[in-house]
mmCIF file of C-alpha atoms in Angstrom:
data_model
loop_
_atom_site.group_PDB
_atom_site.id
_atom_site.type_symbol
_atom_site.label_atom_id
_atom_site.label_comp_id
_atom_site.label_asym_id
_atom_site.label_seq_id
_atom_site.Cartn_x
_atom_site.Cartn_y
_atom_site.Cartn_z
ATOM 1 C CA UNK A 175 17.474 138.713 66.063
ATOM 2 C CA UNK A 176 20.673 137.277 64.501
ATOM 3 C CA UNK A 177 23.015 139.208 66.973
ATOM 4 C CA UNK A 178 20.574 138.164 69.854
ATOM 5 C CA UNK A 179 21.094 134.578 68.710
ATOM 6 C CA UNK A 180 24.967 135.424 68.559
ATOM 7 C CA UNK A 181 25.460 136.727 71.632
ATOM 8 C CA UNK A 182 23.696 133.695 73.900
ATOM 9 C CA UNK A 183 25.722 130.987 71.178
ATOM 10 C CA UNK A 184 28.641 132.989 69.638
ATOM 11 C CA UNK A 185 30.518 132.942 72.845
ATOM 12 C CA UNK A 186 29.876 129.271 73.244
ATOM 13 C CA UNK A 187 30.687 128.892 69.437
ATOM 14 C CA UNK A 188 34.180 130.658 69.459
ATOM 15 C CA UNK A 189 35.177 128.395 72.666
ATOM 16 C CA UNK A 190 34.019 125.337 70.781
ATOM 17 C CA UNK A 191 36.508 126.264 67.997
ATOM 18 C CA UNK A 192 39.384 127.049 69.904
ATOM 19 C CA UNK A 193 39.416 124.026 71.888
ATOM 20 C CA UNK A 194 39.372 122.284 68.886
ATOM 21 C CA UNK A 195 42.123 123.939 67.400
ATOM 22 C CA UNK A 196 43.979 122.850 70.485
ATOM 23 C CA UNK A 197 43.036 119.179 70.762
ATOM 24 C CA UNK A 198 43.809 119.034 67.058
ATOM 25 C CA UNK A 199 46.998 121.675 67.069
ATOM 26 C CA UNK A 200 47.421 123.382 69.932
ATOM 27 C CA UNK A 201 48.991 120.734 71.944
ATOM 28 C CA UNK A 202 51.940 120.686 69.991
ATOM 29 C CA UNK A 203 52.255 124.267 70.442
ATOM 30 C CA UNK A 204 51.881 125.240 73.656
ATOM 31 C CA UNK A 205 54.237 127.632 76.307
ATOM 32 C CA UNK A 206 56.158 126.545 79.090
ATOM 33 C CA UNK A 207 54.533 128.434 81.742
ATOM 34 C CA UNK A 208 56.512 130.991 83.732
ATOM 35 C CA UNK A 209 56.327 134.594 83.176
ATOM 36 C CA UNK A 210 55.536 134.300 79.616
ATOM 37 C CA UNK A 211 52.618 132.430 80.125
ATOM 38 C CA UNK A 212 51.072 134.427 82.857
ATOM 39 C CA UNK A 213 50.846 137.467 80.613
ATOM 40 C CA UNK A 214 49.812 135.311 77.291
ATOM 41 C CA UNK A 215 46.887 134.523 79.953
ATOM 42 C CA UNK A 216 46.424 138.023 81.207
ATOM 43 C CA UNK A 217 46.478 138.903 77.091
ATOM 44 C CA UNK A 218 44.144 136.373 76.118
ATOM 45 C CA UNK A 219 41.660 136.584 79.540
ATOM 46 C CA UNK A 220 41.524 140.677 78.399
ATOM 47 C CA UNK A 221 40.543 140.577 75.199
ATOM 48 C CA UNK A 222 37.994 137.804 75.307
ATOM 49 C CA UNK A 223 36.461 139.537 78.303
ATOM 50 C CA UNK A 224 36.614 142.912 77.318
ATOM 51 C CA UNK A 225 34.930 141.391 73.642
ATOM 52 C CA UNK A 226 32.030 139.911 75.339
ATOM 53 C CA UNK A 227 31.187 143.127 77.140
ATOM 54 C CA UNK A 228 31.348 145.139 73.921
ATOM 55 C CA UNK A 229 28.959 142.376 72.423
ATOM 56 C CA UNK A 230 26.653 142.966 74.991
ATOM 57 C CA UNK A 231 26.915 146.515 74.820
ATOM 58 C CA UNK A 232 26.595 146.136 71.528
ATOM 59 C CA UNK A 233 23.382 144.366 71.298
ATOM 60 C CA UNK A 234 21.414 145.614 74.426
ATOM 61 C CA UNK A 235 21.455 143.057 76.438
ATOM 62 C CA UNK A 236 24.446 144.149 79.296
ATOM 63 C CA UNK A 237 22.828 143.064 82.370
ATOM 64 C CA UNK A 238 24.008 145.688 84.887
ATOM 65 C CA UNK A 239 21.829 149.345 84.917
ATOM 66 C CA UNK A 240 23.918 151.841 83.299
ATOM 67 C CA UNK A 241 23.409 156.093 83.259
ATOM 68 C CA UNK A 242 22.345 157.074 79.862
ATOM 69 C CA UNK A 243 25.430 159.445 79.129
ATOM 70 C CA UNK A 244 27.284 156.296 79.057
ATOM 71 C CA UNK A 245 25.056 154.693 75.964
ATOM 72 C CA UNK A 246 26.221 158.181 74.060
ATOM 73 C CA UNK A 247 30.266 157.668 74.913
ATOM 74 C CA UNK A 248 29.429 153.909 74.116
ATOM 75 C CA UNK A 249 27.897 154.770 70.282
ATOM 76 C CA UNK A 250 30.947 157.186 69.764
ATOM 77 C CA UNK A 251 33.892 154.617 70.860
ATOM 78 C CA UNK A 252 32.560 151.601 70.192
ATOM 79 C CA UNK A 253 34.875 151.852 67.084
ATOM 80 C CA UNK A 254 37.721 152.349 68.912
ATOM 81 C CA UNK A 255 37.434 149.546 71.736
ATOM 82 C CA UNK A 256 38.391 146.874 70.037
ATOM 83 C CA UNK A 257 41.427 148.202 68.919
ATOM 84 C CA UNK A 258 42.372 149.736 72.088
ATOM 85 C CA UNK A 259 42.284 146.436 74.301
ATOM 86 C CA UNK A 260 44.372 144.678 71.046
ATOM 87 C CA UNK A 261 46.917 147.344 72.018
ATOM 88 C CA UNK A 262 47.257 146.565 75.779
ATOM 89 C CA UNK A 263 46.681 142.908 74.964
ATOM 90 C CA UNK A 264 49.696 143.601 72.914
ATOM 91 C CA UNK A 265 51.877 145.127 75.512
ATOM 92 C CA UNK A 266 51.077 142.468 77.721
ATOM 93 C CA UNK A 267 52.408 139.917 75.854
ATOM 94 C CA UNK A 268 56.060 141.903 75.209
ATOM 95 C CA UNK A 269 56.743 140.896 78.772
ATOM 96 C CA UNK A 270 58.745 139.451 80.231
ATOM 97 C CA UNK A 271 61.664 141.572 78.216
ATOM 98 C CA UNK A 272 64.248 139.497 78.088
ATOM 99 C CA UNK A 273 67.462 140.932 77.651
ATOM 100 C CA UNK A 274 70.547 140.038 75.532
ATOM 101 C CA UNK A 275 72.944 137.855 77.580
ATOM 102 C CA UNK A 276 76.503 136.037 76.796
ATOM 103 C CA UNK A 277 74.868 132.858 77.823
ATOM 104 C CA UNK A 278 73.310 131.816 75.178
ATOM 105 C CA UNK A 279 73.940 129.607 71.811
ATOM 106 C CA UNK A 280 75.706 131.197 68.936
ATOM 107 C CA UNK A 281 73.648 131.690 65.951
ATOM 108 C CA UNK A 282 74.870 132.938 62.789
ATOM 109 C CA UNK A 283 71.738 133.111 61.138
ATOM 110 C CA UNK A 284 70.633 136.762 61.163
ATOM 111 C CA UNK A 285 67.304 137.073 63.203
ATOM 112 C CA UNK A 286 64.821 139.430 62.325
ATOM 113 C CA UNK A 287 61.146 140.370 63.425
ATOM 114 C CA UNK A 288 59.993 137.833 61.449
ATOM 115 C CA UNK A 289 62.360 134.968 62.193
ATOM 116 C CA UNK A 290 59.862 132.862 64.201
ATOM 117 C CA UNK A 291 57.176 133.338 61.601
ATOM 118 C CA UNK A 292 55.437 131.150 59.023
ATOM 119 C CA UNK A 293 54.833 133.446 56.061
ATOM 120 C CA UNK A 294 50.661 132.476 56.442
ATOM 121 C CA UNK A 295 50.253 134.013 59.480
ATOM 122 C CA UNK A 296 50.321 137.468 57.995
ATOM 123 C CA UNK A 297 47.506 136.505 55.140
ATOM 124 C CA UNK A 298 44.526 137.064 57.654
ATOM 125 C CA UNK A 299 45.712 140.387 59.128
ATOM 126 C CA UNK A 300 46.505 141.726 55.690
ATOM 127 C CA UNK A 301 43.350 140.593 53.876
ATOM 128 C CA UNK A 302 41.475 142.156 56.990
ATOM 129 C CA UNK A 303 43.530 145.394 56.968
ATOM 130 C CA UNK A 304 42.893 145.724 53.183
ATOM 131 C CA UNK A 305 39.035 144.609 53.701
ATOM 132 C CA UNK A 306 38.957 147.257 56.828
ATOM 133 C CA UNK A 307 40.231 149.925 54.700
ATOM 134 C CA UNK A 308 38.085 149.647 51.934
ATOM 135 C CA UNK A 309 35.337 149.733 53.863
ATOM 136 C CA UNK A 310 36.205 152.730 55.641
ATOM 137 C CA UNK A 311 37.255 154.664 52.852
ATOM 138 C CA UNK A 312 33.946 153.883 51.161
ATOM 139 C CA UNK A 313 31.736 154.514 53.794
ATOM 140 C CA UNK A 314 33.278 157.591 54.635
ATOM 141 C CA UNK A 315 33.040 159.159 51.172
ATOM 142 C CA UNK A 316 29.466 158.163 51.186
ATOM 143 C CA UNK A 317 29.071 160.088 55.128
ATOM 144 C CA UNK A 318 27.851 163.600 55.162
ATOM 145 C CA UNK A 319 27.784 165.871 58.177
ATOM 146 C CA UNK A 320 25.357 165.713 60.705
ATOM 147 C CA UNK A 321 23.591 169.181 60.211
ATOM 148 C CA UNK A 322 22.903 168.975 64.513
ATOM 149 C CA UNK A 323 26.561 168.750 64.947
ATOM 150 C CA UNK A 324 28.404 168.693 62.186
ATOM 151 C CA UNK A 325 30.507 165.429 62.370
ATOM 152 C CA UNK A 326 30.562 163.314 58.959
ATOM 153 C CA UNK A 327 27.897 160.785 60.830
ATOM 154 C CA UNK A 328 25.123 160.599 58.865
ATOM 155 C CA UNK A 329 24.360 159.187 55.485
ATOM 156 C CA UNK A 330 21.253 161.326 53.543
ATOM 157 C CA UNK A 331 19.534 159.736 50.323
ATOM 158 C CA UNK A 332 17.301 162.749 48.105
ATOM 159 C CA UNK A 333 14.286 161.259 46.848
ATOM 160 C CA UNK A 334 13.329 164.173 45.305
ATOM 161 C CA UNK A 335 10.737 166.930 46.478
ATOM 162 C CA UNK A 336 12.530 168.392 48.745
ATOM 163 C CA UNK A 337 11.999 165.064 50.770
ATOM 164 C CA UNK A 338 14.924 162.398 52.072
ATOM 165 C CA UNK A 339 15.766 160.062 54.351
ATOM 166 C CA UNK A 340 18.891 159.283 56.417
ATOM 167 C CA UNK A 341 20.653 157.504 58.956
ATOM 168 C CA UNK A 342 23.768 157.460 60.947
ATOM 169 C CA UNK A 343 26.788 155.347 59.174
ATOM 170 C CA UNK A 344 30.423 154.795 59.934
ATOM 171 C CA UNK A 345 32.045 158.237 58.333
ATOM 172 C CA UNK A 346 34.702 160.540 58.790
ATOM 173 C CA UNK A 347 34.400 161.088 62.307
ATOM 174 C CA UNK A 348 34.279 157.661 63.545
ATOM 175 C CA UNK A 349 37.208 155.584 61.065
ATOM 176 C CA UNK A 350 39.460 158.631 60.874
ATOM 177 C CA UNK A 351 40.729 157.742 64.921
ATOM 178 C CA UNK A 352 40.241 154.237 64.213
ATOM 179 C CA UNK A 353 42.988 154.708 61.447
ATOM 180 C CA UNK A 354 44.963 155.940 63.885
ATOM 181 C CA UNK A 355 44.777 152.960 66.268
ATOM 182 C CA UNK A 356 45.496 150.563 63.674
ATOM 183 C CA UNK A 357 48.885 152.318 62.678
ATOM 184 C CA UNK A 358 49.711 152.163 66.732
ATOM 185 C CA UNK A 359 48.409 148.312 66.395
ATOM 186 C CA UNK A 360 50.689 147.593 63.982
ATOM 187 C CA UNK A 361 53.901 149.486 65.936
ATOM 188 C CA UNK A 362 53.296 147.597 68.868
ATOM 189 C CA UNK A 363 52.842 144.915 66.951
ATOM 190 C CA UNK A 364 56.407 145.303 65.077
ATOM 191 C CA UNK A 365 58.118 146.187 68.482
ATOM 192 C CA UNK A 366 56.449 142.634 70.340
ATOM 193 C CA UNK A 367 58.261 140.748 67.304
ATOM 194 C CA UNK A 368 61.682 142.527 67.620
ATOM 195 C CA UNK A 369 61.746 141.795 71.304
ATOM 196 C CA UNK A 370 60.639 138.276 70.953
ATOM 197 C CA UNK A 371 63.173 138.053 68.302
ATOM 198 C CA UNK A 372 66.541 139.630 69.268
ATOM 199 C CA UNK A 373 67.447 138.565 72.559
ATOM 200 C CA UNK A 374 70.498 135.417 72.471
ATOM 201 C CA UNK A 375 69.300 131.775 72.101
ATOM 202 C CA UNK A 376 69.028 129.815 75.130
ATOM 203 C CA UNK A 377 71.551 126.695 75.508
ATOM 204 C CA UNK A 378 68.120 124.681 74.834
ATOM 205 C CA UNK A 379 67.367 126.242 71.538
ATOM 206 C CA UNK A 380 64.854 124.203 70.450
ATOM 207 C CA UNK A 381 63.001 125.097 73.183
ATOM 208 C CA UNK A 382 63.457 128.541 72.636
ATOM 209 C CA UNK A 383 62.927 128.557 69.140
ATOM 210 C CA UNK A 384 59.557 127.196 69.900
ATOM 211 C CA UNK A 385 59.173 129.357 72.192
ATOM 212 C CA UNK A 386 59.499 132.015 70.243
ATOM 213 C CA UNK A 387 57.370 130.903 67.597
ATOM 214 C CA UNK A 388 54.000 130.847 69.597
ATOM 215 C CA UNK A 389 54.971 134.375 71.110
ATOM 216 C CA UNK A 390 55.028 135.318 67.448
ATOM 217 C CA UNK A 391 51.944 133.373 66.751
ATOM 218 C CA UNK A 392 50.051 134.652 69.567
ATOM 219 C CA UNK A 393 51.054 138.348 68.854
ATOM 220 C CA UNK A 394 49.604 138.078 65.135
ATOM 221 C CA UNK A 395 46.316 136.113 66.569
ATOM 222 C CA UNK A 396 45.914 139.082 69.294
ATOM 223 C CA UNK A 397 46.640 141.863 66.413
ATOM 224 C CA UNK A 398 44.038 139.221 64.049
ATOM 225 C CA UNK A 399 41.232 139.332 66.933
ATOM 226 C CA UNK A 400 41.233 143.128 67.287
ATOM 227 C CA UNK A 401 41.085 143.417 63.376
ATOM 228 C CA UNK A 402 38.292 140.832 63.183
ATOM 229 C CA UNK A 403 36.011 142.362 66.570
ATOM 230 C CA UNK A 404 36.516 145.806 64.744
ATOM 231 C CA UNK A 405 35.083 144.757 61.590
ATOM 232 C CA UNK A 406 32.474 143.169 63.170
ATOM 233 C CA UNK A 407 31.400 146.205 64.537
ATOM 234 C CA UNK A 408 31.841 148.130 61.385
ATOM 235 C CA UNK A 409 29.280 145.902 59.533
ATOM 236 C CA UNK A 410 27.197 145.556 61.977
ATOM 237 C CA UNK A 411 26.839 149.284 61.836
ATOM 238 C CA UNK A 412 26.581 149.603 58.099
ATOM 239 C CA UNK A 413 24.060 146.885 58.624
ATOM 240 C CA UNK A 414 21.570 149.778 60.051
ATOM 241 C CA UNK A 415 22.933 152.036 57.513
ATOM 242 C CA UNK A 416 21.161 149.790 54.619
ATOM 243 C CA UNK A 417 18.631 149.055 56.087
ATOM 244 C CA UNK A 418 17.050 152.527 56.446
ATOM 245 C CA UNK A 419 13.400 153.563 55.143
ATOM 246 C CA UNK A 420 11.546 156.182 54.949
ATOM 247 C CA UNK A 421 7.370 156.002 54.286
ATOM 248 C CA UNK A 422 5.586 159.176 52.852
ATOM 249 C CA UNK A 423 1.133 159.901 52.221
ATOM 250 C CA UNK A 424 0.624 160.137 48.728
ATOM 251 C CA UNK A 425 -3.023 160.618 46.974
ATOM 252 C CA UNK A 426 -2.469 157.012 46.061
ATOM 253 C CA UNK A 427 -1.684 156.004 49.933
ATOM 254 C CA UNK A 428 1.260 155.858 51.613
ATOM 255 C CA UNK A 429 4.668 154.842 49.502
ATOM 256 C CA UNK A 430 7.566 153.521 51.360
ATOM 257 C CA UNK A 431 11.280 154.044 50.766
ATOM 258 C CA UNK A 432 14.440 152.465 50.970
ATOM 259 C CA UNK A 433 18.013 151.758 49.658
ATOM 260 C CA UNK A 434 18.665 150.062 46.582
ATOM 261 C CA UNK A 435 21.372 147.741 48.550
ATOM 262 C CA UNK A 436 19.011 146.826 51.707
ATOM 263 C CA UNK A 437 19.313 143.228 50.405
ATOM 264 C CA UNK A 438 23.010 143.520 51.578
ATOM 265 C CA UNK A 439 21.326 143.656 54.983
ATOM 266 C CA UNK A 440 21.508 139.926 56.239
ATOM 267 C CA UNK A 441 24.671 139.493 54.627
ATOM 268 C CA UNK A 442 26.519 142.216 57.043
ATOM 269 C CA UNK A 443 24.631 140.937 59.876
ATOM 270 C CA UNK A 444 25.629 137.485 59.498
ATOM 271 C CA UNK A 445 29.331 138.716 58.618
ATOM 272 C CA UNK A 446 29.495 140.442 61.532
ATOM 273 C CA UNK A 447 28.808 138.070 63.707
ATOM 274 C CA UNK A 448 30.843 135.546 62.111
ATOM 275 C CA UNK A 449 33.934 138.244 62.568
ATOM 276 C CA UNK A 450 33.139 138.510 66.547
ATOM 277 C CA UNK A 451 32.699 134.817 66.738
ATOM 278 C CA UNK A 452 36.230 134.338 64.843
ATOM 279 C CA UNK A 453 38.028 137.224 66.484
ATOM 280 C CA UNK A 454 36.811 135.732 70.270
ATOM 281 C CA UNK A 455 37.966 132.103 69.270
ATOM 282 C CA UNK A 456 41.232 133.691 68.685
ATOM 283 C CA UNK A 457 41.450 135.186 72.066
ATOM 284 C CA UNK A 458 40.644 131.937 73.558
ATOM 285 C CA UNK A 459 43.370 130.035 71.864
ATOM 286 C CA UNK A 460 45.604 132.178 73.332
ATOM 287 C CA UNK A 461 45.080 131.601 76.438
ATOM 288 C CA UNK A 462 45.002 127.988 75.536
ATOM 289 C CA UNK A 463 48.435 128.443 74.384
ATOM 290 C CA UNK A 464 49.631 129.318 77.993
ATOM 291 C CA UNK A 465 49.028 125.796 79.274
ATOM 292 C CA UNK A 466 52.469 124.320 80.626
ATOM 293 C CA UNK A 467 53.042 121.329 77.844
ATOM 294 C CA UNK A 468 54.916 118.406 78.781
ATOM 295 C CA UNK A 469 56.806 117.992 75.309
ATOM 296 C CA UNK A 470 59.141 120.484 76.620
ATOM 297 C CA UNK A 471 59.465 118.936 80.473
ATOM 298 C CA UNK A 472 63.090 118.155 80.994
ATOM 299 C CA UNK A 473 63.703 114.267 81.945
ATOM 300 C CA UNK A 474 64.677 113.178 84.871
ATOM 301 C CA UNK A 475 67.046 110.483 85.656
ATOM 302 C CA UNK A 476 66.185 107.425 87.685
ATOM 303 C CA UNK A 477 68.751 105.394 90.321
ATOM 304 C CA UNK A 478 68.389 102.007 91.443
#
């Protein structure tokens, strides 16, 4: 019920927050139009789409009829979507490429990748990466192979007897091409910063060095959204793992089963949703980014 709630408010939620962040921030912050801001938009209007249909996927509630082979692909990449649109959302926003040129400002301060960032920016996609791999590494050494097919799916607790219970939960066969995506998010990540980074300063170079900064900024918050929607899905899944039980007749009645951690149960559900909600906000403020602002507007000299 807590992801039905999500999905009808979440959306409405994670807007709420990031035009807040731009009344209160944003506006201070914001691109110049152009190229640059017509893929930030294209970047940002991907990802927050593309999110929303995973949540409904997610949770059931999709409104168009779809074949059932499609559910099965669905429950096997689910994983992997959220990283995969963070990737072309990515690519999107290296463009334009701009080139090096000999019109530009000299600058003898050696730029790097991480020239037009604030040292902060990296604390929520490291904490995330470190929370994601823990995770993952944990729930994988606790998956065992499905006997049907054989991928490290399911998750099998012996209660003795000869008798068990079990349920599917994020292994092997699910995180181990997830892994893989996040090592390409982070490459494309690295190679967005270089080319926002090296080419020559513009003769206005405060205006391109703020510039610059929000194409850094909105890199990290695209990399930070896939990070965040991919968690979400990851405890939303171990959610069901916990939650599994199991009832058996006795000559006492029936006894019921179930895991010693099924309290954790609300608490993934609710971090999960808060991780989508978060992760969608973040998509939204960067296509609030790509508004033209009018700090930058050059001014224009009157006659009498």
């Amino acid at each position: 019920m807590t992801w039905f709630y999500f999905v009808v408010l979440g959306p409405v939620f994670a807007v709420l927050l990031a035009l807040a962040w731009w009344l209160i921030w944003g506006r201070k912050r914001q691109l110049s139009g152009g190229g640059v801001g017509a893929f930030t938009v294209a970047a940002g209007l991907l990802l927050s789409g593309g999110n929303v249909v995973l949540l409904l996927l997610g949770t059931g509630l999709f409104p168009l009829q779809l074949p059932p082979e499609y559910w099965v692909w669905f429950q096997d990449y689910r994983f992997t979507a959220p990283l995969l649109l963070g990737i072309v959302g990515m690519v999107l926003l290296a463009f334009p490429v701009q080139g090096r040129s000999g019109r530009g400002v000299a600058d003898l301060t050696p730029r790097t990748p991480l020239s037009f960032a604030r040292g902060w920016w990296f604390v929520a996609p490291a904490l995330l990466l470190a929370l994601i791999l823990s995770v993952t590494v944990t729930a994988g050494a606790a998956s065992q192979p499905d006997p049907s097919t054989g991928r490290y799916t399911m998750y099998f607790v012996e209660l003795g007897s000869e008798r068990g219970m079990g349920s599917s939960i994020y292994g092997w066969y699910n995180s181990v091409p997830c892994l893989i995506l996040i090592g390409v998010l982070i490459i494309v990540a690295s190679v967005d910063l270089v080319l926002v980074a090296r080419p020559t300063l513009a003769p206005n170079r405060e205006h391109d060095v703020h510039i610059r900064r929000v194409r850094t900024g909105n890199v990290l918050a695209i990399g930070t959204s896939a990070l965040l929607t991919h968690l979400g899905f990851i405890l939303s899944s171990l959610a069901g793992t916990v939650s599994i039980t199991s009832s058996f007749p006795t000559s006492e009645g029936s006894v019921t089963f179930w895991t010693t951690f099924a309290g954790l149960q609300p608490v993934l559900i609710g971090a999960s949703a808060v991780a989508a909600a978060l992760g969608l906000a973040l998509c939204v403020a960067v296509v609030l980014s790509a508004i033209p602002s009018r700090r930058w507007a050059p001014a224009r000299a009157t006659t009498r």
